[in-house]
Amino acid sequence: MAWYDSAVFYQIHPLSLCGCEQESANVEGSHFAELEEWAGHAKKMGCNAIYIGPIFKADSHGHGIADYHKIDSRLGTNEEFKNWVAKCHDMGMRVVVDAVFNHVGRSFFAFQNLKRNGKKSPYKDWFSNVNFHKDNDYGDGFSYESWGGYQRLVKLNILSPWLHDFHFDTVHFWISEFDIDGIRIDAIDEMDYDFIKDLRKTAQNMKQDFWLMGELMDGEYARWVNDKMLHSAANNELQKKFVMAHNHGDYPIIARSIREVSEQCPYAKLYTYVDNHDVSHIYEKLNKMEHRQLIALLQYTLYGVPALYCGSEFTMKRSRSDEEDGDTQTLLKLSDYKDAYVHDPVTYLHCLLGRANQQFPELFFGHYQEVMVTEKQYIFARVLRKRAILIAVNCDDSPLQLEVPIESRANQAINILDATVNWDQEPGKALDLSGCTKLPVKDHVLQLDLPANSGKMIQIT
């Protein structure tokens, strides 16, 4: 089994988390000691992998890469990052970094060479649609294709074989120098198929279980996620439907999304997230705050790779604009939440669900089986051989009583959400089920009571 088969991710956007200058790349900082504390926190949350980025030297916001071989000076040095990765590994945490292969910042060395040498530059084919008969907003004496309409982001010509080799050498450097475990590739649907195929071969020749995940906007997962290309892709469609389903009482849209992905790529585990730096926090979008716990339950138990965004594990209202402003008064400080693990119900639930994902093979290997879907109720099972975990959620303001048929061999059911977390145990062994509520089973039928706006995770044995 590869490490990513049972991965539970904690996502960190370090520039905003550490309050770094957003528009100045010529600032030196040292934040990896602080980020080490967050890595320890991620482990305590029940995660076993960290996705961190952007981290490489950039002109401004992080994705305008200036140097693929240097850590952003606002965060620290190469040596500090290398030591941080080693410490994460010592904690049992894998590390995945952000990789931007289809555009760079204007200070990238090859673009600077193009500015100096024009048509004679050996790097002119690295960039998209360079035209020496036109000019750009910076007066360089030529025009070029920008990424997203931002001329400070220069679009690369991903079909250039020489550029391919440069990117492969970059990944080789990241693995050999920093010992990272995977990359998340930005804007994957603008990339070249052959490049991704060759990238997977190159990376796996260096590190057999190296993981590739892509940011995919068009929802055509099967084209990119398969045994020759990506291991996973961000499930953007499901992320949107989590909120829609609860705000409008429409669980069928989640169930349809799960079925569609299963039909496209039945064995692919997509990266299942609720929020990140590019979208508003979950509590900014929900009509009812009680539904945060229901979405968390679905996020960790539907077929996929669960990913928790830094800060979303706390009961608070901190907007995306707070992060982008970098105001020291609104910065997320771990010291402010030292008691959240036991006193904050949202934090505790994430701690429990992260551990459940590592303790119960049904949740990372079990196949998805839909049991019942109505507008405001959703029941499904994760089944592995003779074992099953049943997940039931009710987003209605009224309680519900149901009878759910179960396997003839089963005669006992308990609610795992009543488990006690043993904080001193490794996450994969940390849940004590001895105090869990036993649910009545009669004649192979589970008698299920679902209070208003609540959910249950039921182990059936």
PDB file of N, CA, C and O in Angstrom, residues 389-431:
ATOM      1  N   ILE A 389     -18.986   0.598   7.136  1.00  0.00           N
ATOM      2  CA  ILE A 389     -19.293   1.788   7.938  1.00  0.00           C
ATOM      3  C   ILE A 389     -20.374   2.551   7.192  1.00  0.00           C
ATOM      4  O   ILE A 389     -20.247   2.853   6.004  1.00  0.00           O
ATOM      5  N   LEU A 390     -21.443   2.824   7.913  1.00  0.00           N
ATOM      6  CA  LEU A 390     -22.607   3.511   7.348  1.00  0.00           C
ATOM      7  C   LEU A 390     -22.572   4.969   7.784  1.00  0.00           C
ATOM      8  O   LEU A 390     -22.387   5.264   8.963  1.00  0.00           O
ATOM      9  N   ILE A 391     -22.735   5.883   6.822  1.00  0.00           N
ATOM     10  CA  ILE A 391     -22.752   7.309   7.128  1.00  0.00           C
ATOM     11  C   ILE A 391     -24.147   7.842   6.812  1.00  0.00           C
ATOM     12  O   ILE A 391     -24.691   7.592   5.723  1.00  0.00           O
ATOM     13  N   ALA A 392     -24.734   8.531   7.775  1.00  0.00           N
ATOM     14  CA  ALA A 392     -26.090   9.065   7.608  1.00  0.00           C
ATOM     15  C   ALA A 392     -26.104  10.529   8.040  1.00  0.00           C
ATOM     16  O   ALA A 392     -25.630  10.863   9.129  1.00  0.00           O
ATOM     17  N   VAL A 393     -26.622  11.403   7.175  1.00  0.00           N
ATOM     18  CA  VAL A 393     -26.712  12.831   7.503  1.00  0.00           C
ATOM     19  C   VAL A 393     -28.125  13.330   7.241  1.00  0.00           C
ATOM     20  O   VAL A 393     -28.807  12.878   6.319  1.00  0.00           O
ATOM     21  N   ASN A 394     -28.553  14.271   8.081  1.00  0.00           N
ATOM     22  CA  ASN A 394     -29.886  14.857   8.000  1.00  0.00           C
ATOM     23  C   ASN A 394     -29.729  16.370   8.131  1.00  0.00           C
ATOM     24  O   ASN A 394     -29.401  16.872   9.209  1.00  0.00           O
ATOM     25  N   CYS A 395     -29.954  17.114   7.043  1.00  0.00           N
ATOM     26  CA  CYS A 395     -29.811  18.579   7.095  1.00  0.00           C
ATOM     27  C   CYS A 395     -31.150  19.279   7.292  1.00  0.00           C
ATOM     28  O   CYS A 395     -31.255  20.499   7.131  1.00  0.00           O
ATOM     29  N   ASP A 396     -32.170  18.513   7.658  1.00  0.00           N
ATOM     30  CA  ASP A 396     -33.499  19.081   7.906  1.00  0.00           C
ATOM     31  C   ASP A 396     -33.583  19.615   9.336  1.00  0.00           C
ATOM     32  O   ASP A 396     -32.839  19.185  10.227  1.00  0.00           O
ATOM     33  N   ASP A 397     -34.510  20.545   9.557  1.00  0.00           N
ATOM     34  CA  ASP A 397     -34.739  21.090  10.902  1.00  0.00           C
ATOM     35  C   ASP A 397     -35.593  20.160  11.753  1.00  0.00           C
ATOM     36  O   ASP A 397     -35.853  20.467  12.923  1.00  0.00           O
ATOM     37  N   SER A 398     -36.013  19.053  11.177  1.00  0.00           N
ATOM     38  CA  SER A 398     -36.836  18.078  11.907  1.00  0.00           C
ATOM     39  C   SER A 398     -36.074  16.767  12.064  1.00  0.00           C
ATOM     40  O   SER A 398     -35.310  16.381  11.168  1.00  0.00           O
ATOM     41  N   PRO A 399     -36.279  16.063  13.188  1.00  0.00           N
ATOM     42  CA  PRO A 399     -35.634  14.748  13.360  1.00  0.00           C
ATOM     43  C   PRO A 399     -36.267  13.717  12.450  1.00  0.00           C
ATOM     44  O   PRO A 399     -37.343  13.933  11.876  1.00  0.00           O
ATOM     45  N   LEU A 400     -35.585  12.582  12.335  1.00  0.00           N
ATOM     46  CA  LEU A 400     -36.046  11.545  11.418  1.00  0.00           C
ATOM     47  C   LEU A 400     -35.778  10.177  12.031  1.00  0.00           C
ATOM     48  O   LEU A 400     -34.742   9.956  12.657  1.00  0.00           O
ATOM     49  N   GLN A 401     -36.713   9.270  11.850  1.00  0.00           N
ATOM     50  CA  GLN A 401     -36.525   7.882  12.252  1.00  0.00           C
ATOM     51  C   GLN A 401     -36.606   7.006  11.011  1.00  0.00           C
ATOM     52  O   GLN A 401     -37.506   7.151  10.189  1.00  0.00           O
ATOM     53  N   LEU A 402     -35.619   6.090  10.894  1.00  0.00           N
ATOM     54  CA  LEU A 402     -35.538   5.254   9.708  1.00  0.00           C
ATOM     55  C   LEU A 402     -35.256   3.815  10.087  1.00  0.00           C
ATOM     56  O   LEU A 402     -34.680   3.540  11.143  1.00  0.00           O
ATOM     57  N   GLU A 403     -35.633   2.913   9.211  1.00  0.00           N
ATOM     58  CA  GLU A 403     -35.234   1.520   9.317  1.00  0.00           C
ATOM     59  C   GLU A 403     -34.353   1.201   8.121  1.00  0.00           C
ATOM     60  O   GLU A 403     -34.772   1.365   6.969  1.00  0.00           O
ATOM     61  N   VAL A 404     -33.128   0.779   8.402  1.00  0.00           N
ATOM     62  CA  VAL A 404     -32.151   0.535   7.337  1.00  0.00           C
ATOM     63  C   VAL A 404     -31.770  -0.944   7.337  1.00  0.00           C
ATOM     64  O   VAL A 404     -31.179  -1.429   8.307  1.00  0.00           O
ATOM     65  N   PRO A 405     -32.084  -1.688   6.269  1.00  0.00           N
ATOM     66  CA  PRO A 405     -31.673  -3.105   6.197  1.00  0.00           C
ATOM     67  C   PRO A 405     -30.144  -3.213   6.163  1.00  0.00           C
ATOM     68  O   PRO A 405     -29.466  -2.404   5.519  1.00  0.00           O
ATOM     69  N   ILE A 406     -29.611  -4.199   6.863  1.00  0.00           N
ATOM     70  CA  ILE A 406     -28.163  -4.417   6.870  1.00  0.00           C
ATOM     71  C   ILE A 406     -27.874  -5.884   6.572  1.00  0.00           C
ATOM     72  O   ILE A 406     -28.791  -6.711   6.523  1.00  0.00           O
ATOM     73  N   GLU A 407     -26.604  -6.211   6.370  1.00  0.00           N
ATOM     74  CA  GLU A 407     -26.192  -7.576   6.039  1.00  0.00           C
ATOM     75  C   GLU A 407     -26.710  -8.578   7.073  1.00  0.00           C
ATOM     76  O   GLU A 407     -26.736  -8.293   8.274  1.00  0.00           O
ATOM     77  N   SER A 408     -27.066  -9.741   6.587  1.00  0.00           N
ATOM     78  CA  SER A 408     -27.633 -10.761   7.483  1.00  0.00           C
ATOM     79  C   SER A 408     -26.635 -11.219   8.546  1.00  0.00           C
ATOM     80  O   SER A 408     -27.032 -11.664   9.622  1.00  0.00           O
ATOM     81  N   ARG A 409     -25.333 -11.100   8.246  1.00  0.00           N
ATOM     82  CA  ARG A 409     -24.326 -11.531   9.218  1.00  0.00           C
ATOM     83  C   ARG A 409     -24.140 -10.521  10.344  1.00  0.00           C
ATOM     84  O   ARG A 409     -23.598 -10.842  11.395  1.00  0.00           O
ATOM     85  N   ALA A 410     -24.546  -9.278  10.126  1.00  0.00           N
ATOM     86  CA  ALA A 410     -24.302  -8.217  11.108  1.00  0.00           C
ATOM     87  C   ALA A 410     -25.358  -8.248  12.219  1.00  0.00           C
ATOM     88  O   ALA A 410     -26.540  -8.496  11.978  1.00  0.00           O
ATOM     89  N   ASN A 411     -24.908  -7.985  13.428  1.00  0.00           N
ATOM     90  CA  ASN A 411     -25.860  -7.957  14.548  1.00  0.00           C
ATOM     91  C   ASN A 411     -25.570  -6.845  15.544  1.00  0.00           C
ATOM     92  O   ASN A 411     -26.206  -6.767  16.585  1.00  0.00           O
ATOM     93  N   GLN A 412     -24.599  -5.977  15.223  1.00  0.00           N
ATOM     94  CA  GLN A 412     -24.276  -4.900  16.153  1.00  0.00           C
ATOM     95  C   GLN A 412     -23.923  -3.638  15.382  1.00  0.00           C
ATOM     96  O   GLN A 412     -23.289  -3.693  14.325  1.00  0.00           O
ATOM     97  N   ALA A 413     -24.326  -2.481  15.918  1.00  0.00           N
ATOM     98  CA  ALA A 413     -24.019  -1.199  15.293  1.00  0.00           C
ATOM     99  C   ALA A 413     -23.707  -0.181  16.384  1.00  0.00           C
ATOM    100  O   ALA A 413     -24.411  -0.107  17.398  1.00  0.00           O
ATOM    101  N   ILE A 414     -22.625   0.579  16.182  1.00  0.00           N
ATOM    102  CA  ILE A 414     -22.266   1.642  17.129  1.00  0.00           C
ATOM    103  C   ILE A 414     -21.974   2.921  16.365  1.00  0.00           C
ATOM    104  O   ILE A 414     -21.558   2.885  15.201  1.00  0.00           O
ATOM    105  N   ASN A 415     -22.174   4.054  17.023  1.00  0.00           N
ATOM    106  CA  ASN A 415     -21.898   5.364  16.427  1.00  0.00           C
ATOM    107  C   ASN A 415     -20.454   5.762  16.745  1.00  0.00           C
ATOM    108  O   ASN A 415     -20.129   6.115  17.883  1.00  0.00           O
ATOM    109  N   ILE A 416     -19.592   5.718  15.743  1.00  0.00           N
ATOM    110  CA  ILE A 416     -18.172   6.031  15.934  1.00  0.00           C
ATOM    111  C   ILE A 416     -17.965   7.464  16.403  1.00  0.00           C
ATOM    112  O   ILE A 416     -16.968   7.782  17.064  1.00  0.00           O
ATOM    113  N   LEU A 417     -18.896   8.359  16.097  1.00  0.00           N
ATOM    114  CA  LEU A 417     -18.746   9.761  16.506  1.00  0.00           C
ATOM    115  C   LEU A 417     -18.790   9.927  18.018  1.00  0.00           C
ATOM    116  O   LEU A 417     -18.453  10.995  18.541  1.00  0.00           O
ATOM    117  N   ASP A 418     -19.184   8.886  18.735  1.00  0.00           N
ATOM    118  CA  ASP A 418     -19.150   8.913  20.203  1.00  0.00           C
ATOM    119  C   ASP A 418     -17.809   8.437  20.763  1.00  0.00           C
ATOM    120  O   ASP A 418     -17.637   8.372  21.985  1.00  0.00           O
ATOM    121  N   ALA A 419     -16.881   8.086  19.890  1.00  0.00           N
ATOM    122  CA  ALA A 419     -15.593   7.548  20.343  1.00  0.00           C
ATOM    123  C   ALA A 419     -14.811   8.587  21.133  1.00  0.00           C
ATOM    124  O   ALA A 419     -15.003   9.802  20.988  1.00  0.00           O
ATOM    125  N   THR A 420     -13.908   8.097  21.961  1.00  0.00           N
ATOM    126  CA  THR A 420     -12.999   8.945  22.727  1.00  0.00           C
ATOM    127  C   THR A 420     -11.626   8.928  22.050  1.00  0.00           C
ATOM    128  O   THR A 420     -11.132   7.867  21.674  1.00  0.00           O
ATOM    129  N   VAL A 421     -11.030  10.102  21.902  1.00  0.00           N
ATOM    130  CA  VAL A 421      -9.698  10.204  21.303  1.00  0.00           C
ATOM    131  C   VAL A 421      -8.640   9.995  22.385  1.00  0.00           C
ATOM    132  O   VAL A 421      -8.619  10.695  23.399  1.00  0.00           O
ATOM    133  N   ASN A 422      -7.782   9.006  22.182  1.00  0.00           N
ATOM    134  CA  ASN A 422      -6.614   8.818  23.049  1.00  0.00           C
ATOM    135  C   ASN A 422      -5.457   9.620  22.449  1.00  0.00           C
ATOM    136  O   ASN A 422      -4.828   9.185  21.487  1.00  0.00           O
ATOM    137  N   TRP A 423      -5.200  10.768  23.016  1.00  0.00           N
ATOM    138  CA  TRP A 423      -4.255  11.704  22.409  1.00  0.00           C
ATOM    139  C   TRP A 423      -2.830  11.180  22.383  1.00  0.00           C
ATOM    140  O   TRP A 423      -2.024  11.612  21.541  1.00  0.00           O
ATOM    141  N   ASP A 424      -2.488  10.265  23.256  1.00  0.00           N
ATOM    142  CA  ASP A 424      -1.115   9.748  23.312  1.00  0.00           C
ATOM    143  C   ASP A 424      -0.858   8.638  22.304  1.00  0.00           C
ATOM    144  O   ASP A 424       0.295   8.251  22.100  1.00  0.00           O
ATOM    145  N   GLN A 425      -1.910   8.125  21.684  1.00  0.00           N
ATOM    146  CA  GLN A 425      -1.761   7.040  20.720  1.00  0.00           C
ATOM    147  C   GLN A 425      -1.532   7.595  19.317  1.00  0.00           C
ATOM    148  O   GLN A 425      -1.931   8.715  18.996  1.00  0.00           O
ATOM    149  N   GLU A 426      -0.881   6.797  18.472  1.00  0.00           N
ATOM    150  CA  GLU A 426      -0.753   7.160  17.068  1.00  0.00           C
ATOM    151  C   GLU A 426      -2.149   7.254  16.448  1.00  0.00           C
ATOM    152  O   GLU A 426      -3.050   6.494  16.835  1.00  0.00           O
ATOM    153  N   PRO A 427      -2.358   8.174  15.478  1.00  0.00           N
ATOM    154  CA  PRO A 427      -3.708   8.388  14.925  1.00  0.00           C
ATOM    155  C   PRO A 427      -4.405   7.123  14.447  1.00  0.00           C
ATOM    156  O   PRO A 427      -5.618   6.989  14.588  1.00  0.00           O
ATOM    157  N   GLY A 428      -3.658   6.168  13.911  1.00  0.00           N
ATOM    158  CA  GLY A 428      -4.281   4.954  13.397  1.00  0.00           C
ATOM    159  C   GLY A 428      -4.792   4.004  14.462  1.00  0.00           C
ATOM    160  O   GLY A 428      -5.441   2.996  14.156  1.00  0.00           O
ATOM    161  N   LYS A 429      -4.517   4.312  15.745  1.00  0.00           N
ATOM    162  CA  LYS A 429      -4.955   3.447  16.853  1.00  0.00           C
ATOM    163  C   LYS A 429      -5.605   4.259  17.971  1.00  0.00           C
ATOM    164  O   LYS A 429      -5.765   3.757  19.081  1.00  0.00           O
ATOM    165  N   ALA A 430      -5.990   5.480  17.692  1.00  0.00           N
ATOM    166  CA  ALA A 430      -6.300   6.425  18.762  1.00  0.00           C
ATOM    167  C   ALA A 430      -7.754   6.466  19.204  1.00  0.00           C
ATOM    168  O   ALA A 430      -8.060   7.089  20.221  1.00  0.00           O
ATOM    169  N   LEU A 431      -8.660   5.862  18.472  1.00  0.00           N
ATOM    170  CA  LEU A 431     -10.075   5.968  18.836  1.00  0.00           C
ATOM    171  C   LEU A 431     -10.497   4.807  19.729  1.00  0.00           C
ATOM    172  O   LEU A 431     -10.379   3.636  19.363  1.00  0.00           O
TER     173      LEU A 431
END
